[in-house]
PDB file of C-alpha atoms in Angstrom:
ATOM      1  CA  UNK A 289      99.983  87.489  68.040  1.00 49.00           C
ATOM      2  CA  UNK A 290      96.902  89.655  69.394  1.00 51.00           C
ATOM      3  CA  UNK A 291      98.088  90.945  72.633  1.00 53.00           C
ATOM      4  CA  UNK A 292      95.044  91.034  75.353  1.00 62.00           C
ATOM      5  CA  UNK A 293      94.977  94.138  77.733  1.00 79.00           C
ATOM      6  CA  UNK A 294      95.335  91.966  80.603  1.00 82.00           C
ATOM      7  CA  UNK A 295      98.780  90.031  78.659  1.00 86.00           C
ATOM      8  CA  UNK A 296      99.674  93.523  78.336  1.00 86.00           C
ATOM      9  CA  UNK A 297      99.124  94.875  81.699  1.00 88.00           C
ATOM     10  CA  UNK A 298     101.170  91.674  83.135  1.00 90.00           C
ATOM     11  CA  UNK A 299     104.217  92.142  80.650  1.00 91.00           C
ATOM     12  CA  UNK A 300     104.299  95.641  81.561  1.00 91.00           C
ATOM     13  CA  UNK A 301     104.406  94.612  85.263  1.00 92.00           C
ATOM     14  CA  UNK A 302     106.903  91.677  84.849  1.00 91.00           C
ATOM     15  CA  UNK A 303     109.342  93.883  82.672  1.00 94.00           C
ATOM     16  CA  UNK A 304     109.328  96.771  84.693  1.00 94.00           C
ATOM     17  CA  UNK A 305     108.635  96.222  88.301  1.00 93.00           C
ATOM     18  CA  UNK A 306     112.217  94.992  89.161  1.00 93.00           C
ATOM     19  CA  UNK A 307     113.349  98.158  88.534  1.00 96.00           C
ATOM     20  CA  UNK A 308     111.244 100.131  91.245  1.00 96.00           C
ATOM     21  CA  UNK A 309     113.837 100.735  94.135  1.00 96.00           C
ATOM     22  CA  UNK A 310     112.856  99.205  97.629  1.00 96.00           C
ATOM     23  CA  UNK A 311     110.622 101.903  99.203  1.00 96.00           C
ATOM     24  CA  UNK A 312     109.355 102.610  95.726  1.00 97.00           C
ATOM     25  CA  UNK A 313     105.785 102.808  94.807  1.00 97.00           C
ATOM     26  CA  UNK A 314     103.693 101.909  91.654  1.00 95.00           C
ATOM     27  CA  UNK A 315     100.337 102.975  91.035  1.00 95.00           C
ATOM     28  CA  UNK A 316      97.537 101.464  88.768  1.00 94.00           C
ATOM     29  CA  UNK A 317      94.769 103.179  87.693  1.00 91.00           C
ATOM     30  CA  UNK A 318      91.338 101.796  86.268  1.00 91.00           C
ATOM     31  CA  UNK A 319      92.705  98.943  88.144  1.00 91.00           C
ATOM     32  CA  UNK A 320      89.999  98.088  91.087  1.00 92.00           C
ATOM     33  CA  UNK A 321      85.974  97.714  90.800  1.00 92.00           C
ATOM     34  CA  UNK A 322      84.094 100.199  93.150  1.00 93.00           C
ATOM     35  CA  UNK A 323      80.495 101.123  94.340  1.00 93.00           C
ATOM     36  CA  UNK A 324      78.774 103.068  91.390  1.00 93.00           C
ATOM     37  CA  UNK A 325      82.470 102.812  89.617  1.00 93.00           C
ATOM     38  CA  UNK A 326      83.521 102.613  85.641  1.00 90.00           C
ATOM     39  CA  UNK A 327      85.484  99.483  85.916  1.00 89.00           C
ATOM     40  CA  UNK A 328      84.278  96.267  85.460  1.00 89.00           C
ATOM     41  CA  UNK A 329      85.523  92.440  86.549  1.00 89.00           C
ATOM     42  CA  UNK A 330      86.665  91.445  83.166  1.00 88.00           C
ATOM     43  CA  UNK A 331      89.123  94.681  82.589  1.00 88.00           C
ATOM     44  CA  UNK A 332      92.691  93.371  81.721  1.00 88.00           C
ATOM     45  CA  UNK A 333      93.602  95.919  84.450  1.00 88.00           C
ATOM     46  CA  UNK A 334      91.548  94.817  87.205  1.00 91.00           C
ATOM     47  CA  UNK A 335      92.549  90.901  86.392  1.00 91.00           C
ATOM     48  CA  UNK A 336      96.048  92.120  86.314  1.00 90.00           C
ATOM     49  CA  UNK A 337      96.210  93.883  89.565  1.00 90.00           C
ATOM     50  CA  UNK A 338      94.289  90.922  91.443  1.00 90.00           C
ATOM     51  CA  UNK A 339      97.442  88.526  90.204  1.00 90.00           C
ATOM     52  CA  UNK A 340      99.496  91.079  91.142  1.00 89.00           C
ATOM     53  CA  UNK A 341      97.914  91.681  94.711  1.00 89.00           C
ATOM     54  CA  UNK A 342      97.418  87.760  95.263  1.00 90.00           C
ATOM     55  CA  UNK A 343     101.421  87.243  95.148  1.00 86.00           C
ATOM     56  CA  UNK A 344     102.425  90.857  96.242  1.00 75.00           C
ATOM     57  CA  UNK A 345     103.018  90.123 100.190  1.00 72.00           C
ATOM     58  CA  UNK A 346     105.388  86.949  99.160  1.00 73.00           C
ATOM     59  CA  UNK A 347     106.907  88.943  96.454  1.00 84.00           C
ATOM     60  CA  UNK A 348     108.135  91.492  98.605  1.00 90.00           C
ATOM     61  CA  UNK A 349     105.330  94.099  97.648  1.00 91.00           C
ATOM     62  CA  UNK A 350     102.425  95.758 100.213  1.00 91.00           C
ATOM     63  CA  UNK A 351      99.054  97.635  99.195  1.00 91.00           C
ATOM     64  CA  UNK A 352      99.448 101.144 100.230  1.00 94.00           C
ATOM     65  CA  UNK A 353      96.407 103.000  99.631  1.00 96.00           C
ATOM     66  CA  UNK A 354      93.398 102.192  97.649  1.00 94.00           C
ATOM     67  CA  UNK A 355      90.852 105.049  96.611  1.00 96.00           C
ATOM     68  CA  UNK A 356      88.279 103.848  93.962  1.00 96.00           C
ATOM     69  CA  UNK A 357      89.921 102.697  90.715  1.00 94.00           C
ATOM     70  CA  UNK A 358      93.245 103.430  91.891  1.00 95.00           C
ATOM     71  CA  UNK A 359      95.604 101.584  93.735  1.00 94.00           C
ATOM     72  CA  UNK A 360      99.258 102.107  94.974  1.00 96.00           C
ATOM     73  CA  UNK A 361     101.833  99.493  96.258  1.00 94.00           C
ATOM     74  CA  UNK A 362     105.025  99.899  97.811  1.00 95.00           C
ATOM     75  CA  UNK A 363     108.262  97.429  97.301  1.00 95.00           C
ATOM     76  CA  UNK A 364     109.499  96.579 100.500  1.00 92.00           C
ATOM     77  CA  UNK A 365     112.343  97.896 102.117  1.00 88.00           C
ATOM     78  CA  UNK A 366     115.616  96.196 102.379  1.00 77.00           C
TER      79      UNK A 366
END
């Protein structure tokens, strides 16, 4: 089976995000498209983070910072 980059990023997220303590952070690089940048909307990392952010608020995560292609999200405190 071939794993596409999107599937790989999502698998990493699904396998590991539960281990982040409340108040803890996760950073994603090459995860956003920005002006004059190098990333592309078709990249798996961009697609995965778009999906993660779409459900972030309802799943207890919030966007903390976004700089160029890097984003940081934080798990809500209990």
